[in-house]
Short mmCIF file of C-alpha atoms in Angstrom, two decimals:
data_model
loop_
_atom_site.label_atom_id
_atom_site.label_comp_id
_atom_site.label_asym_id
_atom_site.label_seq_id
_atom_site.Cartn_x
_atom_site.Cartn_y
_atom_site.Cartn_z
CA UNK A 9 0.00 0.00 0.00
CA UNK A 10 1.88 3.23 -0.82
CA UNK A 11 -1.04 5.57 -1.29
CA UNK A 12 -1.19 8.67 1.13
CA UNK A 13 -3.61 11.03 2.69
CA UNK A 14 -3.07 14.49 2.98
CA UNK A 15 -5.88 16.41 5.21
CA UNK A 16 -5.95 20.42 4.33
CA UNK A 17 -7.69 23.30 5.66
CA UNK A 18 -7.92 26.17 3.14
CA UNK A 19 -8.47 28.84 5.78
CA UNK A 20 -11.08 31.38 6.76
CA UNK A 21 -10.94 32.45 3.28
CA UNK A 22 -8.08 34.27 1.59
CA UNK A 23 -4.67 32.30 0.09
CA UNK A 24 -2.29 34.76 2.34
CA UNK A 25 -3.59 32.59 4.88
CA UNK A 26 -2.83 28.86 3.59
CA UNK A 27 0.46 27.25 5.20
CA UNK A 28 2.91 26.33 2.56
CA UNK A 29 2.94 22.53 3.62
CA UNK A 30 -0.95 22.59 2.71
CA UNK A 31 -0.37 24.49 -0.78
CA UNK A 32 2.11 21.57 -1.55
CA UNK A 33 0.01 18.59 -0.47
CA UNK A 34 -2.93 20.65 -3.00
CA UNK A 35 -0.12 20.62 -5.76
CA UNK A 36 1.35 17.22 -5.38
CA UNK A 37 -2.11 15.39 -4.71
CA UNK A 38 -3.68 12.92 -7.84
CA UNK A 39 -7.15 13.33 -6.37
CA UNK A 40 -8.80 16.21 -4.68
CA UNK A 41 -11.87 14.94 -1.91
CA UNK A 42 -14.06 17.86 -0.83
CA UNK A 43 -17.31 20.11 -0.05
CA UNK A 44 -17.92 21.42 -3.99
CA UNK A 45 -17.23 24.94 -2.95
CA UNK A 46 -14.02 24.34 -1.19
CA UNK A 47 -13.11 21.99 -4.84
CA UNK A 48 -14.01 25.09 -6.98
CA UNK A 49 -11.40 27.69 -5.08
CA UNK A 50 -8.36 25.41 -6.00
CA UNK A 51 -6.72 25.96 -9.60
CA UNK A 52 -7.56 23.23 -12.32
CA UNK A 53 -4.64 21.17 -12.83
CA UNK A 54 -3.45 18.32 -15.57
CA UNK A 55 -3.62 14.94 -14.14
CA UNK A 56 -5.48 15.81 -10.94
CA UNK A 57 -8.64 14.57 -10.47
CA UNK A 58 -11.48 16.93 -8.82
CA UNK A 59 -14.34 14.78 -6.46
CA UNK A 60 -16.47 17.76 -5.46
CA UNK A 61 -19.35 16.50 -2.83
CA UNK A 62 -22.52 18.10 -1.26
CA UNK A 63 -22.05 19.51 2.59
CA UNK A 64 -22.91 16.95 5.23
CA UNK A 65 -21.78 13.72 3.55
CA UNK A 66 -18.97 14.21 5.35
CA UNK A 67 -18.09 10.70 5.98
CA UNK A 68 -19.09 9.47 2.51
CA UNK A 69 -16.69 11.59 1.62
CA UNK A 70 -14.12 10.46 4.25
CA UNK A 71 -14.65 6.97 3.13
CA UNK A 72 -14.02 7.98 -0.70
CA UNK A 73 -11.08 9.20 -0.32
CA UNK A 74 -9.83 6.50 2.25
CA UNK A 75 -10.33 3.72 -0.44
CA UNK A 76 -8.78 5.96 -3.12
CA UNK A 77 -5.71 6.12 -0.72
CA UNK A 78 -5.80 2.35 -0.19
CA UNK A 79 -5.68 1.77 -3.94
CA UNK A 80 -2.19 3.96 -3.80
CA UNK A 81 -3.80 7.24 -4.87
CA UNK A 82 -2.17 10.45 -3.62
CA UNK A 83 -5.40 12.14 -2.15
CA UNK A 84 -5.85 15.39 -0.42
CA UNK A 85 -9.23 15.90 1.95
CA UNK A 86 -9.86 19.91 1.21
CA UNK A 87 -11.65 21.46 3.99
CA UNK A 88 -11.78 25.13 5.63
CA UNK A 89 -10.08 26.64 8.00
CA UNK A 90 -7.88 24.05 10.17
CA UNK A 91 -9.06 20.43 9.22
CA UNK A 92 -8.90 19.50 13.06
CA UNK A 93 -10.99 22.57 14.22
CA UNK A 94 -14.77 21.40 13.96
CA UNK A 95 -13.51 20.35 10.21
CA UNK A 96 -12.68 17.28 7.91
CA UNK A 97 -9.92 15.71 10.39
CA UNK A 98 -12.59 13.91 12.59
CA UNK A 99 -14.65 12.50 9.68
CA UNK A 100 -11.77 10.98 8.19
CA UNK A 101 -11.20 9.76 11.90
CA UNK A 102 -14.20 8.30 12.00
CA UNK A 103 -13.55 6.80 9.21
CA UNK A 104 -11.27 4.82 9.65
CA UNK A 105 -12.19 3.81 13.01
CA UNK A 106 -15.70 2.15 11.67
CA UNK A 107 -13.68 1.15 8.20
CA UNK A 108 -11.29 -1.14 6.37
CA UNK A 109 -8.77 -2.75 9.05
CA UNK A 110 -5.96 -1.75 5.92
CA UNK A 111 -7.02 1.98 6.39
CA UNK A 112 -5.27 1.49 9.65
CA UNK A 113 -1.86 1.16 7.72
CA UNK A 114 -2.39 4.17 5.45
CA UNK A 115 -0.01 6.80 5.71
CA UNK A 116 -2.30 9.59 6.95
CA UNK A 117 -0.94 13.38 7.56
CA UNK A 118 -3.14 15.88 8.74
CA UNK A 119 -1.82 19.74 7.96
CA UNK A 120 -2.71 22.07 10.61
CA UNK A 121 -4.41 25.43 9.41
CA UNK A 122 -5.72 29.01 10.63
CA UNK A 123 -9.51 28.47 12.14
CA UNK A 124 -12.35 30.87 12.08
CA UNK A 125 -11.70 32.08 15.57
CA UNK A 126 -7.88 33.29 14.75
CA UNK A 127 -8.85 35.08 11.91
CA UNK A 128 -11.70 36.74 13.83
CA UNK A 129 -9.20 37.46 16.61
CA UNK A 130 -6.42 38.89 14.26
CA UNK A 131 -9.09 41.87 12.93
CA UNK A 132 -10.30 42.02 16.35
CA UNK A 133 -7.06 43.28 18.24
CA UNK A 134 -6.70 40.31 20.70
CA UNK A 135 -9.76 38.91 22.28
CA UNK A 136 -8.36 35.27 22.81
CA UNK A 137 -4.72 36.62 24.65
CA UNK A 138 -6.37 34.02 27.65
CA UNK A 139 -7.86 31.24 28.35
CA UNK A 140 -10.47 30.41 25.99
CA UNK A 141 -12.72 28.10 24.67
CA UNK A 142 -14.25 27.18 21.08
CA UNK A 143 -18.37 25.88 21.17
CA UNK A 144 -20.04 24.41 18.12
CA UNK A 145 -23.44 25.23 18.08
CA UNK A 146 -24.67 22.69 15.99
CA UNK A 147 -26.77 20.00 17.28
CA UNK A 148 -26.44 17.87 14.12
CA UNK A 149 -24.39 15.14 16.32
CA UNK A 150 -24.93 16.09 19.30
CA UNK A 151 -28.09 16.60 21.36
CA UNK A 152 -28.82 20.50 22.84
CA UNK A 153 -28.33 19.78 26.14
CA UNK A 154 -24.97 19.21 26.20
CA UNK A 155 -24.05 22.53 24.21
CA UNK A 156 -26.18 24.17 27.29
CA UNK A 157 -23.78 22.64 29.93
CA UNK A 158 -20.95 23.30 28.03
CA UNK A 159 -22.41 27.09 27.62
CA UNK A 160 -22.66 27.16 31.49
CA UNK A 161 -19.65 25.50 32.40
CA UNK A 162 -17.60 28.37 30.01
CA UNK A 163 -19.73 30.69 31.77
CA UNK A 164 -18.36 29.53 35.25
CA UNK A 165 -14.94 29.27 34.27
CA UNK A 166 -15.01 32.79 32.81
CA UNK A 167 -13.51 31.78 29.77
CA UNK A 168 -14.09 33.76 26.43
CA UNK A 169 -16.13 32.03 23.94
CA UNK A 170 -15.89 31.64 20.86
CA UNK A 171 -18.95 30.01 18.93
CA UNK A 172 -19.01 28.44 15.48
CA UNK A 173 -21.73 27.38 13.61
CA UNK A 174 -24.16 30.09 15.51
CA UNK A 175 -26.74 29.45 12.94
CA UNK A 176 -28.35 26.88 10.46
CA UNK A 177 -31.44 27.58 8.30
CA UNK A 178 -33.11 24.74 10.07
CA UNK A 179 -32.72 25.43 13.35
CA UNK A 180 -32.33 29.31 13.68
CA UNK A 181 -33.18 29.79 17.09
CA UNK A 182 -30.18 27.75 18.57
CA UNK A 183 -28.06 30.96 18.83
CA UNK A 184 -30.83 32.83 20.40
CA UNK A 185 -31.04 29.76 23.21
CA UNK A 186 -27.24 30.80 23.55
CA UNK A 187 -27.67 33.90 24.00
CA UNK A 188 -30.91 33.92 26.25
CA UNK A 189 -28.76 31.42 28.65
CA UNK A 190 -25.36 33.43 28.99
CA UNK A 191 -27.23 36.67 29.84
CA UNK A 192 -28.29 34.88 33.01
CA UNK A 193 -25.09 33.81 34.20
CA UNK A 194 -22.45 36.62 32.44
CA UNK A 195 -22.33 40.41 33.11
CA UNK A 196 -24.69 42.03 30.11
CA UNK A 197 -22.16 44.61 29.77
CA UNK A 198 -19.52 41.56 28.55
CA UNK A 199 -18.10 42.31 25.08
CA UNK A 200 -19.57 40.69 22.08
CA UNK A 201 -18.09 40.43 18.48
CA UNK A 202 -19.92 39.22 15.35
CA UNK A 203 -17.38 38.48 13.29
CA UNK A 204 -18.32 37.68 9.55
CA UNK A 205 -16.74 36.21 6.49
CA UNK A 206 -13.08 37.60 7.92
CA UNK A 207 -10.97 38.12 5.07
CA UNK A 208 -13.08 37.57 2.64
CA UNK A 209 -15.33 40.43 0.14
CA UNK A 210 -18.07 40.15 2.30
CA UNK A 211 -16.40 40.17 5.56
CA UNK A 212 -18.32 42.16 8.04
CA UNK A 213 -18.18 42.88 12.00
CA UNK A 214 -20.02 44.06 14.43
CA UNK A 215 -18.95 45.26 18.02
CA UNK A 216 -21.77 45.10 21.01
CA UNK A 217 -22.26 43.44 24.33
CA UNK A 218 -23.98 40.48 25.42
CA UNK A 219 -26.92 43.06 26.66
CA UNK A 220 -27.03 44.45 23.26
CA UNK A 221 -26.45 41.84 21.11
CA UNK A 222 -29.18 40.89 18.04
CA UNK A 223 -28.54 37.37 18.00
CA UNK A 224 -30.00 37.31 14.66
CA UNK A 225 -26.55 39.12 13.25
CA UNK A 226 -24.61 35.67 13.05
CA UNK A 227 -25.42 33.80 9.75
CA UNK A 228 -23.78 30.81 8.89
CA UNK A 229 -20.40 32.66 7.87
CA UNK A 230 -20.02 34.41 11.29
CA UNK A 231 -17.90 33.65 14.52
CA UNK A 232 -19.26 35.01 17.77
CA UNK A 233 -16.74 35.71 19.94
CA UNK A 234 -17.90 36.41 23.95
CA UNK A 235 -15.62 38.27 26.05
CA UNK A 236 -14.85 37.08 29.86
CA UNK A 237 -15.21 39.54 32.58
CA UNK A 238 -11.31 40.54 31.99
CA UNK A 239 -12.58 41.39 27.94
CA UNK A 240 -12.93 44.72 26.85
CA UNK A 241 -12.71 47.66 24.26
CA UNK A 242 -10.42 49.95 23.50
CA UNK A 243 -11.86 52.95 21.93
CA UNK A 244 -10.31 54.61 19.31
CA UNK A 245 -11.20 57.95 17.65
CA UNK A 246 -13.17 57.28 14.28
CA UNK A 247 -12.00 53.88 13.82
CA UNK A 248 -13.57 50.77 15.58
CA UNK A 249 -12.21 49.85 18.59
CA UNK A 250 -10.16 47.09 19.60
CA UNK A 251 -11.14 43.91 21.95
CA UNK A 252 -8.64 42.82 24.03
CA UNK A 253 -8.42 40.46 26.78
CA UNK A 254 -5.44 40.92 28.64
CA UNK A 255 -3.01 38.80 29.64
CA UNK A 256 -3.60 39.59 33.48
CA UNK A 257 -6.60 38.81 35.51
CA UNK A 258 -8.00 40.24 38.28
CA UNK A 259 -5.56 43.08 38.66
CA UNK A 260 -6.92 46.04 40.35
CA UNK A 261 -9.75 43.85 42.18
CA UNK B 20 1.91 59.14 11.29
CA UNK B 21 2.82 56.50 8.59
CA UNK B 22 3.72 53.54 10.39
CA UNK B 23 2.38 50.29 10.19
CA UNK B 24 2.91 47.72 12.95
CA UNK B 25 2.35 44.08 12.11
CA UNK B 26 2.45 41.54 15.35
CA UNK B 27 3.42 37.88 13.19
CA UNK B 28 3.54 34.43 14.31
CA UNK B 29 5.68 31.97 13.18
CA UNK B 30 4.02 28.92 14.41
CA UNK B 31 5.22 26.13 15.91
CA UNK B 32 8.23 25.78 14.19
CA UNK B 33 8.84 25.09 11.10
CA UNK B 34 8.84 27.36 8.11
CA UNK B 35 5.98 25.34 6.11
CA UNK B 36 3.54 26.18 9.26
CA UNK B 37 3.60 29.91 8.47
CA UNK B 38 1.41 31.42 6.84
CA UNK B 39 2.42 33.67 3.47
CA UNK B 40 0.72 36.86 5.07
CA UNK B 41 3.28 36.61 7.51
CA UNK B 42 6.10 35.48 5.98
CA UNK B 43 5.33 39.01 3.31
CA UNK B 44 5.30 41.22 6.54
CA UNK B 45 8.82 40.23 7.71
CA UNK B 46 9.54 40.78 4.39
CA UNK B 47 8.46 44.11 4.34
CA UNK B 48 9.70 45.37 7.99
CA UNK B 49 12.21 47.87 8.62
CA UNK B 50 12.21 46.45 11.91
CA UNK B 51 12.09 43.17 13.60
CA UNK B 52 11.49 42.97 17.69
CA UNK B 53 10.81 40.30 19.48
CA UNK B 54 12.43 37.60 21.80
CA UNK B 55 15.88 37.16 20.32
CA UNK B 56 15.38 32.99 19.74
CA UNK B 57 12.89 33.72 17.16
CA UNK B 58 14.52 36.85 16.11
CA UNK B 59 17.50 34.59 15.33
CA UNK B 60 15.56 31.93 13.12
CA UNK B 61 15.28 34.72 10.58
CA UNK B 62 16.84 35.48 8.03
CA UNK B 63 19.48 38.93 8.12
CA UNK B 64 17.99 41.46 5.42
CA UNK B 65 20.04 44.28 4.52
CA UNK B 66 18.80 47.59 5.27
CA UNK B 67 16.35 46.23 8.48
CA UNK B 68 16.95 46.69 11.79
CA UNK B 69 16.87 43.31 14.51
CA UNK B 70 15.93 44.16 18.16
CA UNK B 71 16.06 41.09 20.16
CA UNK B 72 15.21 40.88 23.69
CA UNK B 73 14.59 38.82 26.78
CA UNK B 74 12.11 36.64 27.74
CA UNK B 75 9.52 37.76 30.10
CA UNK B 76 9.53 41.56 29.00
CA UNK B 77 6.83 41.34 26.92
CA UNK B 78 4.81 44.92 27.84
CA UNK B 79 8.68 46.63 27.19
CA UNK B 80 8.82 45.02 24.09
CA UNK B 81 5.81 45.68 23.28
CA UNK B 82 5.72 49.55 24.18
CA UNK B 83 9.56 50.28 22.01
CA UNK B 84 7.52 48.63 18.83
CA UNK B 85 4.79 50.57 19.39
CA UNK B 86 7.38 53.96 19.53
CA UNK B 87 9.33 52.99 16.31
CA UNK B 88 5.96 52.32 14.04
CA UNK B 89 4.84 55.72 15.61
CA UNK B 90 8.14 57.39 14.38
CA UNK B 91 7.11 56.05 10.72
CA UNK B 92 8.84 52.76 10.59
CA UNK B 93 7.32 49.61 9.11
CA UNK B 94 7.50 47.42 12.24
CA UNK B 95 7.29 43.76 12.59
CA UNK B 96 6.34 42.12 16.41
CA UNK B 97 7.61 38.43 16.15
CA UNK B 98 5.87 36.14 18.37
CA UNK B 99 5.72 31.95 18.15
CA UNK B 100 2.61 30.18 17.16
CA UNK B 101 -0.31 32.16 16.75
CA UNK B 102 0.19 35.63 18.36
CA UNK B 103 -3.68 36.18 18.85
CA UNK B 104 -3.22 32.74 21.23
CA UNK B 105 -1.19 33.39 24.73
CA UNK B 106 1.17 35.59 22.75
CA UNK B 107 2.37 38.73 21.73
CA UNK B 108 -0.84 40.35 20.49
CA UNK B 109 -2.15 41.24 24.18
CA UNK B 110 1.00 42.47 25.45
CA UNK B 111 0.47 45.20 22.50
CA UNK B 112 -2.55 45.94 23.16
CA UNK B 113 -2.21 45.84 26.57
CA UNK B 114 0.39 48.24 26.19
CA UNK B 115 -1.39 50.41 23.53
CA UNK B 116 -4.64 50.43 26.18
CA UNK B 117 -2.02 52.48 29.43
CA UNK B 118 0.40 53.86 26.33
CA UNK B 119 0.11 57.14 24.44
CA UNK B 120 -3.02 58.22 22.80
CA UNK B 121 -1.57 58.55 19.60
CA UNK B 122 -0.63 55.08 20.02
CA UNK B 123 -4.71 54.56 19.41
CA UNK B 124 -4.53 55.77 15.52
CA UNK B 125 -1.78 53.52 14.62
CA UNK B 126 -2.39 50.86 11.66
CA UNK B 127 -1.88 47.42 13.49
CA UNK B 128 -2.32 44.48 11.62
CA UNK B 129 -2.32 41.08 13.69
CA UNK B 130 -1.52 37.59 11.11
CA UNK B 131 -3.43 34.59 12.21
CA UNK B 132 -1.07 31.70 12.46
CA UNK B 133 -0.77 28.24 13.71
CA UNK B 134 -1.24 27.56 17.30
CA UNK B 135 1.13 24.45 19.21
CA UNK B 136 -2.45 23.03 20.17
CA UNK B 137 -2.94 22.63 16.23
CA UNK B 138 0.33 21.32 15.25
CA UNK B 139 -0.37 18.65 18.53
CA UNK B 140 -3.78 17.88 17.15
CA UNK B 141 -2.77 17.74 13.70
CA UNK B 142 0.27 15.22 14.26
CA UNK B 143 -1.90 13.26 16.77
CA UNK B 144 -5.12 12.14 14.70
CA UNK B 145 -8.24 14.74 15.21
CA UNK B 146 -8.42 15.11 19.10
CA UNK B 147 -10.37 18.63 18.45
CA UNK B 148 -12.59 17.52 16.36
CA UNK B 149 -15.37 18.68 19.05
CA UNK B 150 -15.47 21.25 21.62
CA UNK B 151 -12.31 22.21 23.25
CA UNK B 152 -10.83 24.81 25.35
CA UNK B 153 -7.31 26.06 25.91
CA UNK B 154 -5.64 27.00 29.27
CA UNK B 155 -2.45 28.35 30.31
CA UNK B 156 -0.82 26.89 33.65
CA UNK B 157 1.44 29.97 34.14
CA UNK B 158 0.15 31.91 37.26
CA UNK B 159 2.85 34.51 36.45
CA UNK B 160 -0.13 37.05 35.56
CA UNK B 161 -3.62 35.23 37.03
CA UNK B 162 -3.62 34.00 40.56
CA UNK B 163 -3.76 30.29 40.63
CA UNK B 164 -7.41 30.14 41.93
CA UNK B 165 -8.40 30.77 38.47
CA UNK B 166 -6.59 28.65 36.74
CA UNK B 167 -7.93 25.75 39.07
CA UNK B 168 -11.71 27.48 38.48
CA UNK B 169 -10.59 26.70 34.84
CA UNK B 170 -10.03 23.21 35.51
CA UNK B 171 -12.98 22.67 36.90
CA UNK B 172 -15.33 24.27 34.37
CA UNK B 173 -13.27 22.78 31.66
CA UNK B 174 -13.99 18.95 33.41
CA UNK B 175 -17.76 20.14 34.52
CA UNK B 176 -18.25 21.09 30.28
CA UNK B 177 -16.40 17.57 29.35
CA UNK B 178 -14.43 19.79 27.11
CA UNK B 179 -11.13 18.36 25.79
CA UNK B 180 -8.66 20.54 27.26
CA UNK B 181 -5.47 22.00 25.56
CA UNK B 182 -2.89 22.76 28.21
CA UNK B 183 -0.22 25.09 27.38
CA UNK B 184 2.58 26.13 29.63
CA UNK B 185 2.64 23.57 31.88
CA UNK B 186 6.43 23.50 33.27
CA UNK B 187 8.21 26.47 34.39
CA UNK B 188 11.78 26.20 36.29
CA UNK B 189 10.21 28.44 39.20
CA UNK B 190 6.48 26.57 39.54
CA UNK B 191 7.38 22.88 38.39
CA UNK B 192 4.60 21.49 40.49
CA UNK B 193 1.65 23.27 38.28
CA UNK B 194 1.38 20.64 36.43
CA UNK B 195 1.11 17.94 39.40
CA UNK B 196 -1.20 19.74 40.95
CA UNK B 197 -3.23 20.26 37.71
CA UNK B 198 -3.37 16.37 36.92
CA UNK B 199 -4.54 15.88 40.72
CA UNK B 200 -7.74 17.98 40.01
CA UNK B 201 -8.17 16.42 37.09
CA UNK B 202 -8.02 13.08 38.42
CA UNK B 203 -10.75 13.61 41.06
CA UNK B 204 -13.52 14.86 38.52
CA UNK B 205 -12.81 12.53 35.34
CA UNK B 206 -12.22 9.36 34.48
CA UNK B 207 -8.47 8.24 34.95
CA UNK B 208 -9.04 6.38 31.57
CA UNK B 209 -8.82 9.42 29.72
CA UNK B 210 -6.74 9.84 27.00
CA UNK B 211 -4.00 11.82 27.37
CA UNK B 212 -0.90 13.13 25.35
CA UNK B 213 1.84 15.17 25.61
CA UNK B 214 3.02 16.56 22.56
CA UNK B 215 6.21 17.80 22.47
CA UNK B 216 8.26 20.97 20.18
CA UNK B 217 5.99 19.21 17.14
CA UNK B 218 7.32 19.83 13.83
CA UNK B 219 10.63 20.10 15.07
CA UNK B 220 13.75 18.32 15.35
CA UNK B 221 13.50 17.46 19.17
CA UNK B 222 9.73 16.31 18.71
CA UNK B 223 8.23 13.72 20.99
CA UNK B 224 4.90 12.67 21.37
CA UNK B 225 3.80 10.25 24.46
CA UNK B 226 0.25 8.70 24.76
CA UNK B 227 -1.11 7.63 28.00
CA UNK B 228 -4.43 8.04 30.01
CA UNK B 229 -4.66 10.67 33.47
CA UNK B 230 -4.35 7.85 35.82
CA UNK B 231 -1.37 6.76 34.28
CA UNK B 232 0.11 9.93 32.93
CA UNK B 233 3.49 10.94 34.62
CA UNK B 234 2.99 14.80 34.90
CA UNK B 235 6.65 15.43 34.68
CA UNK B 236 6.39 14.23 31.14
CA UNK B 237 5.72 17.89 30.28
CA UNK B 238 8.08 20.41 29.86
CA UNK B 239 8.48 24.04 29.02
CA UNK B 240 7.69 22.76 24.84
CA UNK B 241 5.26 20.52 25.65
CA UNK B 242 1.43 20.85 24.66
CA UNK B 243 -0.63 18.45 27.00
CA UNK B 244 -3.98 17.80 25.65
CA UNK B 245 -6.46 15.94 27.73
CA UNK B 246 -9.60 13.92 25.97
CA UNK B 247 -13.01 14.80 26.67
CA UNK B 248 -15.49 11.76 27.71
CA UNK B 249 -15.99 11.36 23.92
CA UNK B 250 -11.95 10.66 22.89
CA UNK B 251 -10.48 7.81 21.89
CA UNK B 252 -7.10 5.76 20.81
CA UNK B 253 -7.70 4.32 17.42
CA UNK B 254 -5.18 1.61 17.52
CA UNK B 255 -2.65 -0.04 14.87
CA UNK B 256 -0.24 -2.59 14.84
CA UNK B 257 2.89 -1.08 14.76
CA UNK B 258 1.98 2.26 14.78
CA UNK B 259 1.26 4.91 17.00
CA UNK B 260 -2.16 5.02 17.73
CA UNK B 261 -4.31 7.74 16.57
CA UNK B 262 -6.51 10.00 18.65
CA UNK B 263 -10.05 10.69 18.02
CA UNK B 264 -12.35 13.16 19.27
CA UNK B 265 -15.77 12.23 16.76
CA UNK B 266 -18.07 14.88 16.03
CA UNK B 267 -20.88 13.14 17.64
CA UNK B 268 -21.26 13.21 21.39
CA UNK B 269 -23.19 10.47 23.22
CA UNK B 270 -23.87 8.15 20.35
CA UNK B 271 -24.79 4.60 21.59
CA UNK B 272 -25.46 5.61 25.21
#
């Protein structure tokens, strides 16, 4: 078996942000495996085969390209961001756990990659300088109530919090659920960023606090990004201020 | 005022975990700050300026980039990893928040990069593949009360936890007493692994589980990441085994 797997994250968006070792698995790979919209970003090239796939047949997909690997393909799994952030890494994971005993042998290499949450923190100013935490809010594969307890329990440790997937078309109130249950246990004056499509045309953010906050701002492109008690702005004169949490806690209490 | 100040990570390590937007920007500086180790990994450009410095003066280091890009110079903060993530990026804010006001107009461009929890997770199989939260053991700056608060929470959310710093010279017990809590609120069968300087030369990666884990494993390079309820060893024969954290949570209990 001398096929490999090469699993890629693309990044929040733009190529400035693509690590060099995943820009050479993309070139040297025989067969691209991926969501049809992450497929359609890469360059066409001679004697690489494209599999573009719908979202959420992830481990179809996983599968696919497992067997191509076991047949001694060179195959590169495209997904966003970091592939082991809420991305590709686990499916393939999965994968192989439930799949083909040879898949076991395969010579798998995942490339690490920049996730939503560091791009949103990079136009921020620095909102994750401490401890922090990353929350999917999508209940595809898992059931609500353990997002709630893992809401609360980020809540008691006064972590910052940064949510993906705040929205889906079929379940739209999810982030509002968030929201409605942090507002009982954080301060309503904590900082809150909406932070849209970073580095990409449409990028878009939007500054508030968790007493503020329209829930209904994060779409399915957006990272929400909740401050801890140490989180806060620092205002600037016609330009948007900057979120930092600092490196200290508790000073000056 | 015509300066630019860019704060740049450059990952874990090695040069094909940094990201081109960063790479471009110490291109571009007239100056280079930061502490002198990862001053010295780069390369000597004629015509810009190196200011290396010590360990542990972050804010100072901080505050004399923050002077040059306000006397017009093209400025480059170098930080490892990510800087948005326990690095440089909230000592210059921090520093811009108590510094001068003009300080407040300047154009200050944080670069996503990769973090050592991704380069861990990416060499070790897809242990983030599901919530996760990041903590830093130093109590240099937060009273250790918090960090054990952290703990807690992190346990109490079933999170997998990505420790990072969790060896100093002057605390080296942090880390014992860290795997103690952690022992009385999970189960010791946990997965647990200590990933060490990954990408680099002096690598080293140990699996275990919390009951067994030897605390002392980690040291000052070392990224200890802790499974959720959820993670698992996938095994192989003759292989390191990979580590799993699946994207569903609960399934078949």
């Amino acid at each position: 078996m001398t096929g490999r797997l090469f699993i890629v994250g693309l990044g929040p968006g733009p190529d400035r942000w693509i690590v060099p070792e995943a820009t050479a698995a993309l070139e040297a790979a025989s067969d691209l495996v991926g969501y049809q919209p992450y497929i359609d970003r890469l360059p066409e090239r001679a004697g690489q085969s494209r599999h573009g796939s719908d979202n959420r047949v992830e481990i179809d997909r996983a599968r696919d390209a497992l067997a191509m690997a076991a047949d001694g393909r060179t195959v590169a799994v495209v997904s966003g961001g970091d592939p082991g952030v809420f991305a590709m890494a686990a499916a393939v994971f999965e994968a192989v756990e439930t799949g083909e005993p040879v898949w076991r042998d395969l010579d798998i290499t995942v490339v690490p990659g920049v996730s939503a949450m560091q791009a949103a923190a990079a136009r921020l100013g620095a909102p994750l300088g401490h401890d922090f935490c990353a929350i999917s809010l999508s209940d595809n594969l898992k059931p609500w109530d353990i997002v709630e307890r893992r809401l609360r329990a980020a809540a008691e440790g006064d972590f910052v919090i940064a949510l993906y997937n705040p929205a889906s078309k079929a379940r739209p109130n999810r982030i509002h659920q968030a929201f409605g249950l942090l507002r009982a246990v954080k301060a309503v004056s904590t900082p809150v960023a909406f932070a849209r499509a970073i580095g990409r045309p449409d990028e878009r953010v939007v500054l508030t606090t968790l007493g503020a906050a329209d829930p209904g701002t994060a779409d399915m492109s957006t990272l929400v990004m909740i401050g801890s008690s140490e989180t806060r702005f620092i205002e600037r004169s016609g330009e948007r201020p900057w979120l930092l949490t600092p490196r200290t806690y508790g000073a000056g209490r």
